PDB file of N, CA and C in Angstrom:
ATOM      1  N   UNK P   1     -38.449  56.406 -58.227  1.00 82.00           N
ATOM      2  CA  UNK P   1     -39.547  55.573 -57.760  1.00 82.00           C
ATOM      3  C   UNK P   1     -39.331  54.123 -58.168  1.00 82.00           C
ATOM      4  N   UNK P   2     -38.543  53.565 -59.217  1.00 88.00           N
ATOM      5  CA  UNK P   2     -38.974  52.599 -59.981  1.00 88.00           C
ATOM      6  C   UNK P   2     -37.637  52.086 -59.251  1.00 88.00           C
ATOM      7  N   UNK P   3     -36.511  52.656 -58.549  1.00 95.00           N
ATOM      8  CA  UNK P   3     -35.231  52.324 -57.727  1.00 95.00           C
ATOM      9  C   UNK P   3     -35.705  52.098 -56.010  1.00 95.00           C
ATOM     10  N   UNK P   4     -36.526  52.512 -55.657  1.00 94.00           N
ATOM     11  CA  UNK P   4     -36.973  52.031 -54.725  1.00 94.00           C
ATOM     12  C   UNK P   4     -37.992  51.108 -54.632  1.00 94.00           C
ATOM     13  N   UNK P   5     -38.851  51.279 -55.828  1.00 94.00           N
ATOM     14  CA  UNK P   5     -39.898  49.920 -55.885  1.00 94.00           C
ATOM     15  C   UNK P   5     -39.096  48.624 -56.067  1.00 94.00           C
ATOM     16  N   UNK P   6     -37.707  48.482 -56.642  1.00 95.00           N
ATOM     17  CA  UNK P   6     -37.344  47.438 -57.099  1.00 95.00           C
ATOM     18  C   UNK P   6     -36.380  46.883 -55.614  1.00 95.00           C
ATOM     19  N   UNK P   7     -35.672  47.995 -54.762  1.00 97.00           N
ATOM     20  CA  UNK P   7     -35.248  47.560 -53.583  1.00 97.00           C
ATOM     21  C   UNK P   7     -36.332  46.661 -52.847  1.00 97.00           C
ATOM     22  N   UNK P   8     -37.510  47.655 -52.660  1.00 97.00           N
ATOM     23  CA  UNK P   8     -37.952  47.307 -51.399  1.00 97.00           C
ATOM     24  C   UNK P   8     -39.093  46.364 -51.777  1.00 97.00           C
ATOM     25  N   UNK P   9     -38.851  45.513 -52.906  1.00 97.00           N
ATOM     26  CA  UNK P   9     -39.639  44.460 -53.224  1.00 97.00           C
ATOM     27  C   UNK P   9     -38.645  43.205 -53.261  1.00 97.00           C
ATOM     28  N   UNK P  10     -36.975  43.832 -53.604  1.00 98.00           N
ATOM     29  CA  UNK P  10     -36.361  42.515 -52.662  1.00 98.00           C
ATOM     30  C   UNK P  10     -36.245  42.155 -51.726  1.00 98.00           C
ATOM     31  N   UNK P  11     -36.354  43.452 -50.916  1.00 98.00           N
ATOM     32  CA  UNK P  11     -36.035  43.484 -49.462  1.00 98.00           C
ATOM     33  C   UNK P  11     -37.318  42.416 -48.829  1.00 98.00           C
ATOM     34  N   UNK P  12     -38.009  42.313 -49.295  1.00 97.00           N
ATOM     35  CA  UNK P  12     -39.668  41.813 -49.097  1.00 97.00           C
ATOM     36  C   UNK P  12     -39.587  40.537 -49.565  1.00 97.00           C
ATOM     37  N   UNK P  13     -39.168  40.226 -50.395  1.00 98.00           N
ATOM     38  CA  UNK P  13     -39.116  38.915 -51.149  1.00 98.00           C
ATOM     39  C   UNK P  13     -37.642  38.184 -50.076  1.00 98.00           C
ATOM     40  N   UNK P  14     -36.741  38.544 -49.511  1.00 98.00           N
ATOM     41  CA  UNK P  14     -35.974  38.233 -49.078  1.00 98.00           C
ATOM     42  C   UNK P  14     -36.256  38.173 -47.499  1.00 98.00           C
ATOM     43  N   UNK P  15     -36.931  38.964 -47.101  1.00 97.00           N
ATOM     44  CA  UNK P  15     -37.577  38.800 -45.483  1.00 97.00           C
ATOM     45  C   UNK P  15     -38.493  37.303 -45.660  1.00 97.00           C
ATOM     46  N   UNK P  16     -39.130  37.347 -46.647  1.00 96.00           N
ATOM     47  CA  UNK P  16     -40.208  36.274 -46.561  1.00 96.00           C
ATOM     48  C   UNK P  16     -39.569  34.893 -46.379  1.00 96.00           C
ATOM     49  N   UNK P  17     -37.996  34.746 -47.823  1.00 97.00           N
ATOM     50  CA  UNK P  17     -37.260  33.727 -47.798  1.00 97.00           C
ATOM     51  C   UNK P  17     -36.717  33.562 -46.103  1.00 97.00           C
ATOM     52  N   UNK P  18     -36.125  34.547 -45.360  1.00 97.00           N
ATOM     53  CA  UNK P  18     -35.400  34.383 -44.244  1.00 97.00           C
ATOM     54  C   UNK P  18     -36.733  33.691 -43.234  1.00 97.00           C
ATOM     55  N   UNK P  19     -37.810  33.918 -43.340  1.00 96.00           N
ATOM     56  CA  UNK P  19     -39.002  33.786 -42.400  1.00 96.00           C
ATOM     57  C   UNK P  19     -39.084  32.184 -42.858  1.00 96.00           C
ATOM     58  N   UNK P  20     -39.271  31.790 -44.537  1.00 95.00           N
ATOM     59  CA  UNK P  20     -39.239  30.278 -44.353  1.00 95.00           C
ATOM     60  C   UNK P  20     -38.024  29.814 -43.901  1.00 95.00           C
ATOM     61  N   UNK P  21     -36.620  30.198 -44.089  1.00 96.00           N
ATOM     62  CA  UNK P  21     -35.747  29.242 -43.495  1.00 96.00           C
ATOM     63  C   UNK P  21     -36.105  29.422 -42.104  1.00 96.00           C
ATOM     64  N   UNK P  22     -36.173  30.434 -41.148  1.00 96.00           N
ATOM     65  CA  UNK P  22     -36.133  30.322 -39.842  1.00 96.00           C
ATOM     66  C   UNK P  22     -37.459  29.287 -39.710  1.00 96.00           C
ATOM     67  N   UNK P  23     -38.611  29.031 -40.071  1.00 94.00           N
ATOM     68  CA  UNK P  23     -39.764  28.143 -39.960  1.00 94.00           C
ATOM     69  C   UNK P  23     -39.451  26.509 -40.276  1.00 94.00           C
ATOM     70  N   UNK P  24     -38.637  26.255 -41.177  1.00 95.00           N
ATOM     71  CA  UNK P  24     -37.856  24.983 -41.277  1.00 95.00           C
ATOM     72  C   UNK P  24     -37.295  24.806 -40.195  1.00 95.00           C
ATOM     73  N   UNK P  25     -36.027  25.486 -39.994  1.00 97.00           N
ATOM     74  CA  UNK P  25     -35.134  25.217 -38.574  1.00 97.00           C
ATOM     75  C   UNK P  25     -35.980  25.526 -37.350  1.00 97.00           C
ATOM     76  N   UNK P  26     -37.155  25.980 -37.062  1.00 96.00           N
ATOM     77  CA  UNK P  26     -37.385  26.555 -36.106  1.00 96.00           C
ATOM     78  C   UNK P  26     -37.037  27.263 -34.834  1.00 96.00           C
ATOM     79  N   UNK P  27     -36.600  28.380 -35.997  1.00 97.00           N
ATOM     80  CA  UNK P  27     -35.853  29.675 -35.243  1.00 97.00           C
ATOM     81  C   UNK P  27     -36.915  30.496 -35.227  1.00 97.00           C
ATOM     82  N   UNK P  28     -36.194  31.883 -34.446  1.00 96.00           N
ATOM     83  CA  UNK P  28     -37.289  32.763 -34.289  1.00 96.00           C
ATOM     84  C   UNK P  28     -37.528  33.617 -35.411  1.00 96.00           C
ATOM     85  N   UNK P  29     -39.416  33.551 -35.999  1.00 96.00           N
ATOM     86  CA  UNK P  29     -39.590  34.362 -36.979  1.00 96.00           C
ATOM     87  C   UNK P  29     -39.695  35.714 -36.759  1.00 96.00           C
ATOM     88  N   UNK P  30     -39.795  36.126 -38.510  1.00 96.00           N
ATOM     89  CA  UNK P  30     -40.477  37.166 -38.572  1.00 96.00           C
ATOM     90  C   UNK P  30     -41.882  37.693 -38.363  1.00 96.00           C
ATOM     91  N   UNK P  31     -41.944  38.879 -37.934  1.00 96.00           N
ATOM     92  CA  UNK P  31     -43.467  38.944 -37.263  1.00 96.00           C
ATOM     93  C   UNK P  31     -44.167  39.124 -38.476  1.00 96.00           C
ATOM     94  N   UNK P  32     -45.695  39.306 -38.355  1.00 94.00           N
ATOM     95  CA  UNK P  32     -46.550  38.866 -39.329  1.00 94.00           C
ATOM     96  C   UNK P  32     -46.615  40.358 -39.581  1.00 94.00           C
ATOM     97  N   UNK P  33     -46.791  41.724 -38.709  1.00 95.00           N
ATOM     98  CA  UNK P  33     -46.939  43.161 -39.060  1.00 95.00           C
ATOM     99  C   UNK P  33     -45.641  43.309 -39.975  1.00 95.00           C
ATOM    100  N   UNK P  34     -44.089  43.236 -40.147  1.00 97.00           N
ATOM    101  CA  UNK P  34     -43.304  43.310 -40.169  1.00 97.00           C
ATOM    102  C   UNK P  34     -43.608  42.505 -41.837  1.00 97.00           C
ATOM    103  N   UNK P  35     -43.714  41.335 -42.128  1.00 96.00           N
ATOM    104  CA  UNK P  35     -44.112  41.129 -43.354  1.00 96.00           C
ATOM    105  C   UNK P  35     -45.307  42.291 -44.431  1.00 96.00           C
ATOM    106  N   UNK P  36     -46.403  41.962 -43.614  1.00 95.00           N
ATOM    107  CA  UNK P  36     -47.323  42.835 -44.101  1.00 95.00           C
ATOM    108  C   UNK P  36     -47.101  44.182 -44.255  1.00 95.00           C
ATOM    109  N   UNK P  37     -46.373  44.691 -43.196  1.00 96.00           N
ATOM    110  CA  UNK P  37     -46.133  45.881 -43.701  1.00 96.00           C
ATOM    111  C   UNK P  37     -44.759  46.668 -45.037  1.00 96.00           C
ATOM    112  N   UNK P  38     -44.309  45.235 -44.993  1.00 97.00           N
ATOM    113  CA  UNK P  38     -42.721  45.969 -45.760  1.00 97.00           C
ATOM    114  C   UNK P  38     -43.490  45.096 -47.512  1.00 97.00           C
ATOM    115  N   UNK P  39     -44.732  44.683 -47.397  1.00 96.00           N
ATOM    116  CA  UNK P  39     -45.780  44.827 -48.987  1.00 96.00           C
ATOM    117  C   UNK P  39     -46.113  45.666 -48.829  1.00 96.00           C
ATOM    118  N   UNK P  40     -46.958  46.156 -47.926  1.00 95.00           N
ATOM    119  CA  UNK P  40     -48.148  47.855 -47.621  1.00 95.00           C
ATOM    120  C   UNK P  40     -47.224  49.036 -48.193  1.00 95.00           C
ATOM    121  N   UNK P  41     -45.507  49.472 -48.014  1.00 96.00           N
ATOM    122  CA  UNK P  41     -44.817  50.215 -48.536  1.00 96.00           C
ATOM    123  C   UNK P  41     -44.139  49.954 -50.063  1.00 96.00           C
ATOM    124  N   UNK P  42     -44.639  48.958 -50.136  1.00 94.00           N
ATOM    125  CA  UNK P  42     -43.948  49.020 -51.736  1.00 94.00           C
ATOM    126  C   UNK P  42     -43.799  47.443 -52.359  1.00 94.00           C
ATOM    127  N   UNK P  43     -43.505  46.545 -51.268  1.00 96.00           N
ATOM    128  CA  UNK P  43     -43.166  45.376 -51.537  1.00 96.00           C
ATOM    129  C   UNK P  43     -44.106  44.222 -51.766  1.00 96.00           C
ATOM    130  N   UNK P  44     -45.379  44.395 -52.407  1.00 96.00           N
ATOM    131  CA  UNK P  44     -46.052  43.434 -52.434  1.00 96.00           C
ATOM    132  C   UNK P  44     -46.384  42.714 -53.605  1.00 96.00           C
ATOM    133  N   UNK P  45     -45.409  43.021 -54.614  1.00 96.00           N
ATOM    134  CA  UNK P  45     -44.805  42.232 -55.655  1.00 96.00           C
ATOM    135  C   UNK P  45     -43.838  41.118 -55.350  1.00 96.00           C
ATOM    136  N   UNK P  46     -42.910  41.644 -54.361  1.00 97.00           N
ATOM    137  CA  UNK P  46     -41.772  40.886 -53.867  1.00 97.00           C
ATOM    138  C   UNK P  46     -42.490  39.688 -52.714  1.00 97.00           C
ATOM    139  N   UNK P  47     -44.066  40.441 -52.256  1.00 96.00           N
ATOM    140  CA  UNK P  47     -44.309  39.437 -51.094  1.00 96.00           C
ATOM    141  C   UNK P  47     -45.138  38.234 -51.827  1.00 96.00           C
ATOM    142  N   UNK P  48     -45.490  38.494 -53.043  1.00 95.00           N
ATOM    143  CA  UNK P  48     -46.574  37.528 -53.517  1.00 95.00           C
ATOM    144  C   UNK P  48     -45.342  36.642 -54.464  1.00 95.00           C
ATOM    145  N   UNK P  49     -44.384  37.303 -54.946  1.00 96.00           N
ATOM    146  CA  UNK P  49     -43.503  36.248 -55.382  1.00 96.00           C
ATOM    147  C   UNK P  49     -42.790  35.137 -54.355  1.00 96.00           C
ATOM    148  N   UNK P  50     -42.213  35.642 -53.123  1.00 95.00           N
ATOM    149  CA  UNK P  50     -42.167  35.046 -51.823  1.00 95.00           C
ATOM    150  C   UNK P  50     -43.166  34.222 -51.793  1.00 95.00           C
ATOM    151  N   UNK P  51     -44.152  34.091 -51.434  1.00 94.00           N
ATOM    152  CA  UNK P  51     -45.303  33.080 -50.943  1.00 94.00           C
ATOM    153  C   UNK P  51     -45.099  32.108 -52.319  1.00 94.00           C
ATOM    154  N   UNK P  52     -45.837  32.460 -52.985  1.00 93.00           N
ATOM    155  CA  UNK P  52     -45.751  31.405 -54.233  1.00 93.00           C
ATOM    156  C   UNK P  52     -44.441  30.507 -54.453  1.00 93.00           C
ATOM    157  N   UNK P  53     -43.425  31.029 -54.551  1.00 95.00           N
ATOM    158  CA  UNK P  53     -41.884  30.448 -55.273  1.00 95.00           C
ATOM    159  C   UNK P  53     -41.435  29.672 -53.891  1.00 95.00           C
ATOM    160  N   UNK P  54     -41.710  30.254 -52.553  1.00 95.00           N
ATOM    161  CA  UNK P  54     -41.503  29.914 -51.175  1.00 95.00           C
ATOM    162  C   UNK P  54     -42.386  28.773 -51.180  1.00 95.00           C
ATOM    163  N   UNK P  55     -43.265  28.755 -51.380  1.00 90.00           N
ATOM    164  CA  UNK P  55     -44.415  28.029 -50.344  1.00 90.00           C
ATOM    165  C   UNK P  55     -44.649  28.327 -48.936  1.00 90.00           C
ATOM    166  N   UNK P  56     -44.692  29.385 -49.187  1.00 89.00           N
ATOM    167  CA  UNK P  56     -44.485  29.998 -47.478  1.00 89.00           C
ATOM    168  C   UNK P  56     -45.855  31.575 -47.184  1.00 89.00           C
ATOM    169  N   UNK P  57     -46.584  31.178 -46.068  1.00 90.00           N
ATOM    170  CA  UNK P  57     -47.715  31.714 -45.694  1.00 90.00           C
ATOM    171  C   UNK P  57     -48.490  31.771 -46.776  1.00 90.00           C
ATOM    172  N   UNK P  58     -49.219  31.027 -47.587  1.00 88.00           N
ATOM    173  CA  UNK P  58     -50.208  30.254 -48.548  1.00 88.00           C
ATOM    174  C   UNK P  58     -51.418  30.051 -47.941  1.00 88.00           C
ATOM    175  N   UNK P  59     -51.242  29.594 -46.821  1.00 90.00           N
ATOM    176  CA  UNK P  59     -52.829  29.439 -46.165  1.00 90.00           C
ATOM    177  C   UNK P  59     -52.968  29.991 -44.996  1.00 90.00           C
ATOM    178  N   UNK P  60     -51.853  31.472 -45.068  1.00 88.00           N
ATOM    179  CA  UNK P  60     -52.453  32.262 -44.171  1.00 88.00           C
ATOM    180  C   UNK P  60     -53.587  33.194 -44.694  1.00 88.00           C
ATOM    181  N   UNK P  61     -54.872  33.557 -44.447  1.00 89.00           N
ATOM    182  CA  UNK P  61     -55.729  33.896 -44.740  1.00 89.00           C
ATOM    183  C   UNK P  61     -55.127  35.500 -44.726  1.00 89.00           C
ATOM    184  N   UNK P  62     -54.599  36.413 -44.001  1.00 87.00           N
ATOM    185  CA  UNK P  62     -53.859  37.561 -44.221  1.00 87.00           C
ATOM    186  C   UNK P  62     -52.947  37.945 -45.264  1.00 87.00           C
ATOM    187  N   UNK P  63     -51.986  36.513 -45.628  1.00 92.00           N
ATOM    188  CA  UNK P  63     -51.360  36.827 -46.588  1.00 92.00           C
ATOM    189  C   UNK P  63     -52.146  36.476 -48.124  1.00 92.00           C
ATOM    190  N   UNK P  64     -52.828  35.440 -48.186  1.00 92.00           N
ATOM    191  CA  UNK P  64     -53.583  35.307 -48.982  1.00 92.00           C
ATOM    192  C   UNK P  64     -54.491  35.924 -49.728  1.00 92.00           C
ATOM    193  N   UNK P  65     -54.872  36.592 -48.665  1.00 93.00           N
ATOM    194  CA  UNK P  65     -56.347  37.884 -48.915  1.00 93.00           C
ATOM    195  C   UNK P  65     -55.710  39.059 -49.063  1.00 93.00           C
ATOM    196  N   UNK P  66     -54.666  39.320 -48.009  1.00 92.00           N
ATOM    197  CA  UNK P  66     -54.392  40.631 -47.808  1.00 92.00           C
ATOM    198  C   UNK P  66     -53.263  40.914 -48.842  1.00 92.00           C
ATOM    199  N   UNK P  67     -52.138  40.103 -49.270  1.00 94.00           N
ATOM    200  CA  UNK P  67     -51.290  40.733 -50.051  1.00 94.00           C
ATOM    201  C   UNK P  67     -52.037  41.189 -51.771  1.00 94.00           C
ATOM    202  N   UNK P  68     -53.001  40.128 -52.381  1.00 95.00           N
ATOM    203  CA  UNK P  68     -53.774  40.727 -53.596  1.00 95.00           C
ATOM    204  C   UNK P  68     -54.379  42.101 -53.234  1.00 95.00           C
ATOM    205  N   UNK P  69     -54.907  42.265 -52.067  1.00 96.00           N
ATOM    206  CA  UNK P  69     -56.099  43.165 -51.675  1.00 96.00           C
ATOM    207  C   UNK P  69     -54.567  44.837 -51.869  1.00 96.00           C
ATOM    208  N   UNK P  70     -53.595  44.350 -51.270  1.00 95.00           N
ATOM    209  CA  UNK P  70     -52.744  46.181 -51.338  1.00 95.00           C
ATOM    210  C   UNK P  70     -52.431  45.999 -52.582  1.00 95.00           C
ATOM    211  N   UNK P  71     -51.983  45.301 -53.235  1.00 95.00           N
ATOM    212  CA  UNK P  71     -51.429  45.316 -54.524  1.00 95.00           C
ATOM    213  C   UNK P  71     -52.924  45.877 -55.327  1.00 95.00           C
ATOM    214  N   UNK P  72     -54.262  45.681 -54.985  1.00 96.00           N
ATOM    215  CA  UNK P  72     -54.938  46.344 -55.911  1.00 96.00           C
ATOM    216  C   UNK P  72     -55.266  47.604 -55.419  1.00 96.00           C
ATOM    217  N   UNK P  73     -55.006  48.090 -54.285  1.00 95.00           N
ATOM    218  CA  UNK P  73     -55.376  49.345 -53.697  1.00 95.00           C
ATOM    219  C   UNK P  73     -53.684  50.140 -54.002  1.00 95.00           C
ATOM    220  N   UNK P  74     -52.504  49.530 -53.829  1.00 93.00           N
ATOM    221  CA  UNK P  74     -51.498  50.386 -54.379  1.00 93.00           C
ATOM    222  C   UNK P  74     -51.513  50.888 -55.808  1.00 93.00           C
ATOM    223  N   UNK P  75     -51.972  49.628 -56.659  1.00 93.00           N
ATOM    224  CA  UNK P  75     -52.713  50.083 -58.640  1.00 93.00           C
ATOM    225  C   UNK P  75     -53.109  51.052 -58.629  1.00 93.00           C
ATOM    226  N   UNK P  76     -54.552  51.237 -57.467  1.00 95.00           N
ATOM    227  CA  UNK P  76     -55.425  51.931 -57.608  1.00 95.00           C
ATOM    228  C   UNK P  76     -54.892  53.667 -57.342  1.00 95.00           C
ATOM    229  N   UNK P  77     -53.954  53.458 -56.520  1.00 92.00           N
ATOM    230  CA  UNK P  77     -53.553  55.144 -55.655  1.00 92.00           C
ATOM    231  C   UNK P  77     -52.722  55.303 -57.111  1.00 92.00           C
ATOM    232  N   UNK P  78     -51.758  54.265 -57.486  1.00 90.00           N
ATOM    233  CA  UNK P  78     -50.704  54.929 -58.752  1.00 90.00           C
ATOM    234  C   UNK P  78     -51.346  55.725 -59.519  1.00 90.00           C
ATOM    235  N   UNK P  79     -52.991  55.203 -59.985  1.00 93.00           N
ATOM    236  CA  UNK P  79     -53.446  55.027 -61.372  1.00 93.00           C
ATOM    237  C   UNK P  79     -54.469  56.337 -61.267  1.00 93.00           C
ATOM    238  N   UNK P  80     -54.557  56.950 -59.447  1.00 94.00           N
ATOM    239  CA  UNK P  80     -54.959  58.340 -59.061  1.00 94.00           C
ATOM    240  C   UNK P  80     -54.124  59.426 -59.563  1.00 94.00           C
ATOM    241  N   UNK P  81     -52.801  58.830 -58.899  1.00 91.00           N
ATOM    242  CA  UNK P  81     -51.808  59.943 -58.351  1.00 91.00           C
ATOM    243  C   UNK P  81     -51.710  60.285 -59.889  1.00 91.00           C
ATOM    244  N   UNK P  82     -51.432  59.128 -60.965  1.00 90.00           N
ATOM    245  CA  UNK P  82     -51.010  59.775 -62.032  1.00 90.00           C
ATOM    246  C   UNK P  82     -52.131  60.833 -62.872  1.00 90.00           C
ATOM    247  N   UNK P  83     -53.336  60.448 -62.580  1.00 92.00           N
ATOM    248  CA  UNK P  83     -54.026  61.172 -63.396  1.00 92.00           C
ATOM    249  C   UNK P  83     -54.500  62.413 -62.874  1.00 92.00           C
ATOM    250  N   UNK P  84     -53.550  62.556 -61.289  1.00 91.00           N
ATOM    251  CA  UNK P  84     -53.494  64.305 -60.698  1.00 91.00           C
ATOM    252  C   UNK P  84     -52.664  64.789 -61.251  1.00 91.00           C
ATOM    253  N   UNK P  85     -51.505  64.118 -61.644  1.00 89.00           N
ATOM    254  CA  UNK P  85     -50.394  64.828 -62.109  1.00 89.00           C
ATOM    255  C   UNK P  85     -50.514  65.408 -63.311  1.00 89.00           C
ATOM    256  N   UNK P  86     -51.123  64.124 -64.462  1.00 88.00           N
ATOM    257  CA  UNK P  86     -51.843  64.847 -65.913  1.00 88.00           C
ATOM    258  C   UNK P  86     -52.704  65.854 -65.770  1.00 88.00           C
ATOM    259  N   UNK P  87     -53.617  66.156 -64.870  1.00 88.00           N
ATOM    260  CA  UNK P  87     -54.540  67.278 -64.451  1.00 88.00           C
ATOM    261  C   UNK P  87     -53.695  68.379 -64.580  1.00 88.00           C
ATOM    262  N   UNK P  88     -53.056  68.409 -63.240  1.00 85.00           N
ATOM    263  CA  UNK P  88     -52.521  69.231 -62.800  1.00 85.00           C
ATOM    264  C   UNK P  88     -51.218  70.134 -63.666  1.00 85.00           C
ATOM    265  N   UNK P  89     -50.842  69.012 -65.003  1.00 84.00           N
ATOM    266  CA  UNK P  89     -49.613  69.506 -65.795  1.00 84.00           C
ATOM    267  C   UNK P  89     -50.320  70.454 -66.616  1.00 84.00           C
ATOM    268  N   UNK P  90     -52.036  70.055 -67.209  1.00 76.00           N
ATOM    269  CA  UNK P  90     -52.068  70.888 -68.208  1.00 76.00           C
ATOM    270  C   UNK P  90     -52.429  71.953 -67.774  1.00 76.00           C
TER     271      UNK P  90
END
């Protein structure tokens, strides 16, 4: 888990970087589902470091709102799942 959380929060942090260079040059971006969703699976450590260190989608109201908002609802499922598992061990 902790080998795929750490991929797919570069992978996320590195889509975001490719989305600001293509927005400088004005090439074609990345879509906004396509961001949001590769935080929603795992990466929204990697997407909030992106925005910040980037300066990139800051005053999008989706990324703004929405990347804190999974990161506290992904806490929230971990901080379930684990205390099914303690249930369920003893």
């Amino acid at each position: 888990l902790m080998i795929y959380m750490g991929i797919i929060n570069v992978i996320t942090f590195l889509a975001f970087a490719i989305d600001k260079i293509n927005a400088v040059k004005g090439k074609r971006r990345i879509r906004i589902v396509t961001l949001l969703g590769l935080s929603f699976i795992g990466g929204s450590l990697g997407a909030l470091l992106g925005m910040y260190t980037l300066r990139h989608k800051t005053k999008v109201n989706y990324f703004t709102v929405g990347i804190p908002l999974i990161i506290v609802v992904q806490v929230a499922v971990v901080f379930v799942v684990m205390n099914l598992i303690s249930i369920y061990n003893k």
